[in-house]
Each structure stands twice: as C-alpha cells, then as structure tokens.
C-alpha cells in the first residue's frame, strides 16, 4: 500500500495469471499457520512448482515495478499465458518502487539526489549483527 500501486498491481497480476490461479495462490497463503511462516511459506508457495515463480514475480514487481515473464519451464508445464511478458505495467511506478528505499538509494534516473550530490561520500546503512 505504501507505493500507491497495490490495486493496480493486483489487477495486473490477475490479468496475467487469471483470477482462478491467483485465487488459489492467495488461498494457499491465507491457509498458512499463524506466526513466523518462513518454512511454511517456502514449502507451500515458494517451492511449489506452479505458485513459486508467480510469487517470486509478485515480489519482483513490488521491488522493481517490472513484471518478468514466467520461466520457460513454468510455461511448458502450465501453459503460456497471453499477457505474460516482461514489461513495466505502470511507467510512473518505477519511481515509487521499493528497490531504492530497500537499498538506501534512489531509483536510478527517477529521483535524483540533487546538485553535486556526487561530491559527498556515500552514507552506508548499518549492518544488522545477525548479518555479519
């Protein structure tokens, strides 16, 4: 919701994969056990041959504002979808994508940092202790 594109992205995904497939994916997600769902999410969705590539594409759509064509193995196993191709569904969404804030930067070419900002040293985000 923070990007302002939630409804548009939902409509885009539904148009590409179809209402039935998206509904089954969402039902599987809502059926996950409460609490930390890392392993359950991996088992039920991310490692699922049909849902996994779609779920990863949804994540990439949020972060990059780009829908990437589903892998050829997915298309061979489940059929090619007429709307499935690599594209930016909403050109202005790129500037609001989550990639820039996630890496502590601005989206290249979309939100410049300002006059002579290149003269300043980069500001590095702290590394959480669990990642060291």
Tab-separated table of N, CA and C in Angstrom:
chain	number	residue	atom	x	y	z
A	1	UNK	N	0.824	-1.192	0.000
A	1	UNK	CA	0.000	0.000	0.000
A	1	UNK	C	0.870	1.259	0.000
A	2	UNK	N	2.082	1.167	0.532
A	2	UNK	CA	2.950	2.327	0.648
A	2	UNK	C	3.349	2.920	-0.686
A	3	UNK	N	3.347	2.125	-1.735
A	3	UNK	CA	3.743	2.647	-3.042
A	3	UNK	C	2.574	3.302	-3.767
A	4	UNK	N	1.353	3.014	-3.329
A	4	UNK	CA	0.179	3.543	-4.009
A	4	UNK	C	-0.242	2.710	-5.214
A	5	UNK	N	0.394	1.565	-5.416
A	5	UNK	CA	0.110	0.750	-6.587
A	5	UNK	C	-0.512	-0.610	-6.253
A	6	UNK	N	-0.930	-0.828	-5.022
A	6	UNK	CA	-1.446	-2.134	-4.613
A	6	UNK	C	-2.596	-2.598	-5.514
A	7	UNK	N	-3.602	-1.773	-5.690
A	7	UNK	CA	-4.752	-2.183	-6.505
A	7	UNK	C	-4.356	-2.400	-7.965
A	8	UNK	N	-3.523	-1.527	-8.479
A	8	UNK	CA	-3.098	-1.668	-9.879
A	8	UNK	C	-2.263	-2.924	-10.071
A	9	UNK	N	-1.362	-3.203	-9.138
A	9	UNK	CA	-0.549	-4.412	-9.242
A	9	UNK	C	-1.427	-5.655	-9.144
A	10	UNK	N	-2.385	-5.647	-8.221
A	10	UNK	CA	-3.295	-6.784	-8.095
A	10	UNK	C	-4.026	-7.024	-9.415
A	11	UNK	N	-4.541	-5.967	-10.004
A	11	UNK	CA	-5.245	-6.087	-11.293
A	11	UNK	C	-4.316	-6.590	-12.392
A	12	UNK	N	-3.069	-6.131	-12.383
A	12	UNK	CA	-2.094	-6.576	-13.382
A	12	UNK	C	-1.830	-8.075	-13.237
A	13	UNK	N	-1.582	-8.515	-12.012
A	13	UNK	CA	-1.292	-9.926	-11.760
A	13	UNK	C	-2.500	-10.779	-12.132
A	14	UNK	N	-3.681	-10.337	-11.761
A	14	UNK	CA	-4.902	-11.070	-12.085
A	14	UNK	C	-5.091	-11.170	-13.601
A	15	UNK	N	-4.790	-10.105	-14.307
A	15	UNK	CA	-4.913	-10.113	-15.770
A	15	UNK	C	-3.914	-11.095	-16.393
A	16	UNK	N	-2.716	-11.170	-15.840
A	16	UNK	CA	-1.683	-12.032	-16.411
A	16	UNK	C	-1.941	-13.504	-16.093
A	17	UNK	N	-2.116	-13.845	-14.821
A	17	UNK	CA	-2.217	-15.262	-14.442
A	17	UNK	C	-3.642	-15.771	-14.378
A	18	UNK	N	-4.602	-14.882	-14.350
A	18	UNK	CA	-6.008	-15.294	-14.294
A	18	UNK	C	-6.539	-15.299	-12.869
A	19	UNK	N	-7.810	-15.069	-12.760
A	19	UNK	CA	-8.472	-14.966	-11.455
A	19	UNK	C	-8.361	-16.282	-10.665
A	20	UNK	N	-8.580	-17.422	-11.335
A	20	UNK	CA	-8.583	-18.712	-10.644
A	20	UNK	C	-7.220	-19.024	-10.028
A	21	UNK	N	-6.163	-18.896	-10.807
A	21	UNK	CA	-4.824	-19.201	-10.316
A	21	UNK	C	-4.418	-18.248	-9.192
A	22	UNK	N	-4.686	-16.972	-9.354
A	22	UNK	CA	-4.359	-16.007	-8.307
A	22	UNK	C	-5.155	-16.308	-7.041
A	23	UNK	N	-6.413	-16.676	-7.187
A	23	UNK	CA	-7.259	-17.012	-6.033
A	23	UNK	C	-6.695	-18.236	-5.297
A	24	UNK	N	-6.265	-19.258	-6.040
A	24	UNK	CA	-5.685	-20.446	-5.406
A	24	UNK	C	-4.399	-20.103	-4.667
A	25	UNK	N	-3.580	-19.251	-5.266
A	25	UNK	CA	-2.344	-18.816	-4.611
A	25	UNK	C	-2.655	-18.068	-3.319
A	26	UNK	N	-3.596	-17.154	-3.358
A	26	UNK	CA	-3.955	-16.378	-2.168
A	26	UNK	C	-4.602	-17.255	-1.102
A	27	UNK	N	-5.401	-18.229	-1.504
A	27	UNK	CA	-5.988	-19.163	-0.539
A	27	UNK	C	-4.893	-19.965	0.163
A	28	UNK	N	-3.906	-20.405	-0.596
A	28	UNK	CA	-2.795	-21.149	-0.015
A	28	UNK	C	-2.048	-20.276	0.982
A	29	UNK	N	-1.852	-19.015	0.631
A	29	UNK	CA	-1.159	-18.092	1.528
A	29	UNK	C	-1.960	-17.877	2.815
A	30	UNK	N	-3.251	-17.635	2.693
A	30	UNK	CA	-4.051	-17.362	3.896
A	30	UNK	C	-4.219	-18.608	4.761
A	31	UNK	N	-3.993	-19.791	4.199
A	31	UNK	CA	-4.094	-21.027	4.968
A	31	UNK	C	-2.807	-21.358	5.730
A	32	UNK	N	-1.763	-20.560	5.550
A	32	UNK	CA	-0.513	-20.804	6.275
A	32	UNK	C	-0.763	-20.668	7.772
A	33	UNK	N	-0.021	-21.420	8.571
A	33	UNK	CA	-0.215	-21.317	10.024
A	33	UNK	C	0.164	-19.932	10.524
A	34	UNK	N	-0.487	-19.483	11.606
A	34	UNK	CA	-0.151	-18.170	12.165
A	34	UNK	C	1.266	-18.175	12.742
A	35	UNK	N	1.828	-16.980	12.848
A	35	UNK	CA	3.181	-16.857	13.393
A	35	UNK	C	4.203	-16.804	12.281
A	36	UNK	N	5.475	-16.930	12.636
A	36	UNK	CA	6.533	-16.901	11.615
A	36	UNK	C	6.290	-18.006	10.588
A	37	UNK	N	6.220	-17.602	9.346
A	37	UNK	CA	5.815	-18.547	8.301
A	37	UNK	C	6.912	-18.850	7.303
A	38	UNK	N	8.164	-18.612	7.663
A	38	UNK	CA	9.247	-18.804	6.697
A	38	UNK	C	9.234	-20.195	6.071
A	39	UNK	N	9.290	-21.223	6.884
A	39	UNK	CA	9.348	-22.588	6.356
A	39	UNK	C	8.037	-22.973	5.679
A	40	UNK	N	6.922	-22.596	6.287
A	40	UNK	CA	5.619	-22.916	5.692
A	40	UNK	C	5.449	-22.197	4.359
A	41	UNK	N	5.892	-20.948	4.297
A	41	UNK	CA	5.803	-20.173	3.055
A	41	UNK	C	6.653	-20.816	1.965
A	42	UNK	N	7.861	-21.229	2.324
A	42	UNK	CA	8.722	-21.893	1.345
A	42	UNK	C	8.078	-23.178	0.842
A	43	UNK	N	7.582	-23.992	1.757
A	43	UNK	CA	7.029	-25.292	1.376
A	43	UNK	C	5.747	-25.160	0.563
A	44	UNK	N	4.849	-24.304	0.999
A	44	UNK	CA	3.532	-24.225	0.371
A	44	UNK	C	3.491	-23.347	-0.877
A	45	UNK	N	4.361	-22.349	-0.941
A	45	UNK	CA	4.271	-21.399	-2.050
A	45	UNK	C	5.583	-21.279	-2.825
A	46	UNK	N	6.652	-20.852	-2.184
A	46	UNK	CA	7.880	-20.543	-2.917
A	46	UNK	C	8.493	-21.760	-3.600
A	47	UNK	N	8.385	-22.945	-3.002
A	47	UNK	CA	8.918	-24.157	-3.625
A	47	UNK	C	7.876	-24.913	-4.437
A	48	UNK	N	6.668	-24.399	-4.484
A	48	UNK	CA	5.587	-25.025	-5.249
A	48	UNK	C	5.845	-24.790	-6.738
A	49	UNK	N	5.762	-25.822	-7.566
A	49	UNK	CA	6.103	-25.644	-8.982
A	49	UNK	C	5.218	-24.640	-9.723
A	50	UNK	N	3.968	-24.542	-9.335
A	50	UNK	CA	3.070	-23.601	-10.020
A	50	UNK	C	3.079	-22.229	-9.356
A	51	UNK	N	2.996	-22.188	-8.028
A	51	UNK	CA	2.888	-20.916	-7.315
A	51	UNK	C	4.227	-20.190	-7.162
A	52	UNK	N	5.324	-20.928	-7.023
A	52	UNK	CA	6.620	-20.329	-6.721
A	52	UNK	C	7.049	-19.241	-7.687
A	53	UNK	N	7.096	-19.534	-8.996
A	53	UNK	CA	7.514	-18.490	-9.936
A	53	UNK	C	6.591	-17.263	-9.928
A	54	UNK	N	5.311	-17.478	-9.706
A	54	UNK	CA	4.373	-16.355	-9.661
A	54	UNK	C	4.628	-15.518	-8.407
A	55	UNK	N	4.793	-16.178	-7.270
A	55	UNK	CA	5.047	-15.460	-6.017
A	55	UNK	C	6.346	-14.664	-6.107
A	56	UNK	N	7.379	-15.252	-6.691
A	56	UNK	CA	8.638	-14.512	-6.848
A	56	UNK	C	8.455	-13.324	-7.797
A	57	UNK	N	7.646	-13.508	-8.842
A	57	UNK	CA	7.375	-12.391	-9.756
A	57	UNK	C	6.613	-11.270	-9.058
A	58	UNK	N	5.705	-11.637	-8.171
A	58	UNK	CA	4.961	-10.615	-7.423
A	58	UNK	C	5.933	-9.800	-6.570
A	59	UNK	N	6.864	-10.487	-5.920
A	59	UNK	CA	7.869	-9.790	-5.109
A	59	UNK	C	8.714	-8.873	-5.981
A	60	UNK	N	9.150	-9.379	-7.124
A	60	UNK	CA	9.967	-8.549	-8.029
A	60	UNK	C	9.164	-7.371	-8.564
A	61	UNK	N	7.869	-7.575	-8.800
A	61	UNK	CA	7.020	-6.470	-9.263
A	61	UNK	C	7.003	-5.355	-8.228
A	62	UNK	N	6.845	-5.692	-6.944
A	62	UNK	CA	6.826	-4.685	-5.888
A	62	UNK	C	8.147	-3.955	-5.788
A	63	UNK	N	9.236	-4.694	-5.911
A	63	UNK	CA	10.543	-4.067	-5.718
A	63	UNK	C	11.058	-3.326	-6.945
A	64	UNK	N	10.731	-3.788	-8.137
A	64	UNK	CA	11.307	-3.173	-9.345
A	64	UNK	C	10.286	-2.512	-10.256
A	65	UNK	N	9.000	-2.669	-9.954
A	65	UNK	CA	7.913	-2.150	-10.795
A	65	UNK	C	7.932	-2.794	-12.180
A	66	UNK	N	8.456	-4.019	-12.264
A	66	UNK	CA	8.538	-4.746	-13.527
A	66	UNK	C	7.970	-6.148	-13.342
A	67	UNK	N	7.113	-6.566	-14.258
A	67	UNK	CA	6.682	-7.966	-14.303
A	67	UNK	C	7.627	-8.673	-15.248
A	68	UNK	N	8.257	-9.744	-14.766
A	68	UNK	CA	9.169	-10.525	-15.591
A	68	UNK	C	8.439	-11.755	-16.116
A	69	UNK	N	8.623	-12.056	-17.393
A	69	UNK	CA	7.962	-13.213	-17.976
A	69	UNK	C	8.293	-14.450	-17.147
A	70	UNK	N	7.271	-15.286	-16.936
A	70	UNK	CA	7.476	-16.509	-16.170
A	70	UNK	C	8.482	-17.404	-16.881
A	71	UNK	N	9.238	-18.214	-16.135
A	71	UNK	CA	10.275	-19.051	-16.744
A	71	UNK	C	9.713	-20.014	-17.791
A	72	UNK	N	10.545	-20.381	-18.737
A	72	UNK	CA	10.108	-21.283	-19.811
A	72	UNK	C	9.633	-22.618	-19.260
A	73	UNK	N	10.247	-23.118	-18.183
A	73	UNK	CA	9.785	-24.391	-17.600
A	73	UNK	C	8.371	-24.248	-17.048
A	74	UNK	N	8.050	-23.090	-16.483
A	74	UNK	CA	6.691	-22.862	-15.991
A	74	UNK	C	5.720	-22.875	-17.175
A	75	UNK	N	6.084	-22.172	-18.234
A	75	UNK	CA	5.202	-22.096	-19.409
A	75	UNK	C	5.023	-23.470	-20.047
A	76	UNK	N	6.080	-24.284	-20.067
A	76	UNK	CA	5.976	-25.637	-20.625
A	76	UNK	C	5.067	-26.518	-19.776
A	77	UNK	N	5.159	-26.378	-18.453
A	77	UNK	CA	4.372	-27.226	-17.546
A	77	UNK	C	2.937	-26.775	-17.373
A	78	UNK	N	2.696	-25.472	-17.385
A	78	UNK	CA	1.364	-24.964	-17.064
A	78	UNK	C	0.709	-24.190	-18.202
A	79	UNK	N	1.432	-23.992	-19.283
A	79	UNK	CA	0.865	-23.300	-20.440
A	79	UNK	C	1.263	-21.835	-20.492
A	80	UNK	N	1.481	-21.361	-21.695
A	80	UNK	CA	1.817	-19.952	-21.886
A	80	UNK	C	0.578	-19.092	-21.651
A	81	UNK	N	0.787	-17.956	-21.030
A	81	UNK	CA	-0.302	-17.018	-20.764
A	81	UNK	C	-0.172	-15.842	-21.730
A	82	UNK	N	-1.263	-15.458	-22.394
A	82	UNK	CA	-1.174	-14.420	-23.427
A	82	UNK	C	-0.585	-13.096	-22.951
A	83	UNK	N	-0.838	-12.704	-21.702
A	83	UNK	CA	-0.368	-11.408	-21.188
A	83	UNK	C	0.999	-11.501	-20.524
A	84	UNK	N	1.565	-12.703	-20.417
A	84	UNK	CA	2.819	-12.901	-19.696
A	84	UNK	C	4.012	-12.553	-20.573
A	85	UNK	N	4.632	-11.428	-20.266
A	85	UNK	CA	5.834	-10.970	-20.942
A	85	UNK	C	6.536	-10.020	-19.987
A	86	UNK	N	7.776	-9.734	-20.200
A	86	UNK	CA	8.485	-8.790	-19.339
A	86	UNK	C	8.088	-7.374	-19.739
A	87	UNK	N	7.594	-6.609	-18.763
A	87	UNK	CA	7.181	-5.231	-19.053
A	87	UNK	C	7.003	-4.450	-17.757
A	88	UNK	N	6.977	-3.143	-17.879
A	88	UNK	CA	6.686	-2.247	-16.760
A	88	UNK	C	5.224	-1.848	-16.917
A	89	UNK	N	4.342	-2.365	-16.053
A	89	UNK	CA	2.914	-2.101	-16.244
A	89	UNK	C	2.507	-0.636	-16.080
A	90	UNK	N	3.191	0.082	-15.203
A	90	UNK	CA	2.867	1.489	-14.960
A	90	UNK	C	4.178	2.272	-14.925
A	91	UNK	N	4.483	3.011	-15.976
A	91	UNK	CA	5.779	3.689	-16.044
A	91	UNK	C	6.119	4.536	-14.819
A	92	UNK	N	5.142	5.179	-14.227
A	92	UNK	CA	5.437	6.030	-13.080
A	92	UNK	C	5.660	5.231	-11.806
A	93	UNK	N	5.325	3.937	-11.822
A	93	UNK	CA	5.522	3.094	-10.640
A	93	UNK	C	6.997	2.890	-10.339
A	94	UNK	N	7.842	2.934	-11.348
A	94	UNK	CA	9.271	2.720	-11.140
A	94	UNK	C	9.826	3.683	-10.096
A	95	UNK	N	9.446	4.922	-10.178
A	95	UNK	CA	9.960	5.925	-9.241
A	95	UNK	C	9.498	5.650	-7.812
A	96	UNK	N	8.394	4.940	-7.654
A	96	UNK	CA	7.861	4.639	-6.323
A	96	UNK	C	8.146	3.202	-5.895
A	97	UNK	N	8.898	2.470	-6.694
A	97	UNK	CA	9.172	1.068	-6.360
A	97	UNK	C	9.936	0.968	-5.042
A	98	UNK	N	9.951	-0.214	-4.466
A	98	UNK	CA	10.563	-0.413	-3.160
A	98	UNK	C	12.065	-0.666	-3.219
A	99	UNK	N	12.617	-0.849	-4.403
A	99	UNK	CA	14.032	-1.173	-4.513
A	99	UNK	C	14.926	-0.070	-3.958
A	100	UNK	N	14.684	1.159	-4.342
A	100	UNK	CA	15.512	2.265	-3.865
A	100	UNK	C	15.535	2.367	-2.349
A	101	UNK	N	14.374	2.484	-1.705
A	101	UNK	CA	14.378	2.558	-0.241
A	101	UNK	C	14.972	1.312	0.424
A	102	UNK	N	14.788	0.150	-0.185
A	102	UNK	CA	15.303	-1.086	0.419
A	102	UNK	C	16.827	-1.107	0.452
A	103	UNK	N	17.465	-0.492	-0.523
A	103	UNK	CA	18.933	-0.492	-0.556
A	103	UNK	C	19.512	0.853	-0.125
A	104	UNK	N	18.659	1.762	0.332
A	104	UNK	CA	19.140	3.051	0.796
A	104	UNK	C	19.607	3.956	-0.319
A	105	UNK	N	18.953	3.882	-1.454
A	105	UNK	CA	19.332	4.682	-2.619
A	105	UNK	C	18.073	5.227	-3.273
A	106	UNK	N	18.263	5.924	-4.356
A	106	UNK	CA	17.114	6.403	-5.127
A	106	UNK	C	17.029	5.558	-6.388
A	107	UNK	N	15.848	5.451	-6.995
A	107	UNK	CA	15.754	4.715	-8.254
A	107	UNK	C	16.537	5.464	-9.331
A	108	UNK	N	17.472	4.784	-9.931
A	108	UNK	CA	18.361	5.412	-10.910
A	108	UNK	C	17.581	6.158	-11.984
A	109	UNK	N	17.899	7.413	-12.156
A	109	UNK	CA	17.292	8.229	-13.188
A	109	UNK	C	15.906	8.744	-12.857
A	110	UNK	N	15.342	8.334	-11.715
A	110	UNK	CA	13.969	8.733	-11.420
A	110	UNK	C	13.869	9.789	-10.329
A	111	UNK	N	14.685	9.684	-9.316
A	111	UNK	CA	14.649	10.649	-8.217
A	111	UNK	C	16.083	11.069	-7.918
A	112	UNK	N	16.585	11.989	-8.694
A	112	UNK	CA	17.974	12.405	-8.488
A	112	UNK	C	18.204	12.912	-7.069
A	113	UNK	N	19.429	12.756	-6.622
A	113	UNK	CA	19.758	13.147	-5.247
A	113	UNK	C	20.055	14.629	-5.100
A	114	UNK	N	20.234	15.347	-6.181
A	114	UNK	CA	20.435	16.793	-6.088
A	114	UNK	C	21.757	17.245	-6.676
A	115	UNK	N	21.872	18.540	-6.818
A	115	UNK	CA	23.048	19.153	-7.426
A	115	UNK	C	24.318	18.793	-6.660
A	116	UNK	N	25.301	18.281	-7.353
A	116	UNK	CA	26.616	17.914	-6.845
A	116	UNK	C	26.561	16.903	-5.689
A	117	UNK	N	25.528	16.098	-5.626
A	117	UNK	CA	25.451	15.099	-4.556
A	117	UNK	C	26.570	14.078	-4.684
A	118	UNK	N	27.118	13.960	-5.874
A	118	UNK	CA	28.228	13.032	-6.095
A	118	UNK	C	29.483	13.445	-5.339
A	119	UNK	N	29.538	14.690	-4.878
A	119	UNK	CA	30.730	15.146	-4.160
A	119	UNK	C	30.738	14.682	-2.708
A	120	UNK	N	29.612	14.204	-2.237
A	120	UNK	CA	29.509	13.757	-0.850
A	120	UNK	C	29.808	12.260	-0.767
A	121	UNK	N	30.458	11.823	0.298
A	121	UNK	CA	30.706	10.384	0.437
A	121	UNK	C	29.383	9.648	0.645
A	122	UNK	N	29.312	8.384	0.230
A	122	UNK	CA	28.078	7.642	0.409
A	122	UNK	C	27.779	7.412	1.885
A	123	UNK	N	26.508	7.327	2.199
A	123	UNK	CA	26.077	7.019	3.555
A	123	UNK	C	25.719	5.538	3.566
A	124	UNK	N	26.430	4.785	4.372
A	124	UNK	CA	26.201	3.348	4.425
A	124	UNK	C	25.218	3.021	5.534
A	125	UNK	N	24.308	2.109	5.241
A	125	UNK	CA	23.349	1.661	6.243
A	125	UNK	C	24.054	0.716	7.207
A	126	UNK	N	23.653	0.727	8.470
A	126	UNK	CA	24.283	-0.201	9.424
A	126	UNK	C	23.933	-1.646	9.067
A	127	UNK	N	24.892	-2.532	9.283
A	127	UNK	CA	24.669	-3.952	9.036
A	127	UNK	C	24.162	-4.581	10.321
A	128	UNK	N	22.995	-5.223	10.282
A	128	UNK	CA	22.485	-5.863	11.499
A	128	UNK	C	23.467	-6.942	11.966
A	129	UNK	N	23.625	-7.104	13.280
A	129	UNK	CA	24.581	-8.073	13.805
A	129	UNK	C	24.378	-9.491	13.256
A	130	UNK	N	23.126	-9.886	13.025
A	130	UNK	CA	22.874	-11.247	12.536
A	130	UNK	C	23.342	-11.467	11.090
A	131	UNK	N	23.669	-10.385	10.389
A	131	UNK	CA	24.141	-10.497	9.002
A	131	UNK	C	25.657	-10.448	8.904
A	132	UNK	N	26.332	-10.179	9.989
A	132	UNK	CA	27.793	-10.072	9.939
A	132	UNK	C	28.445	-11.435	9.907
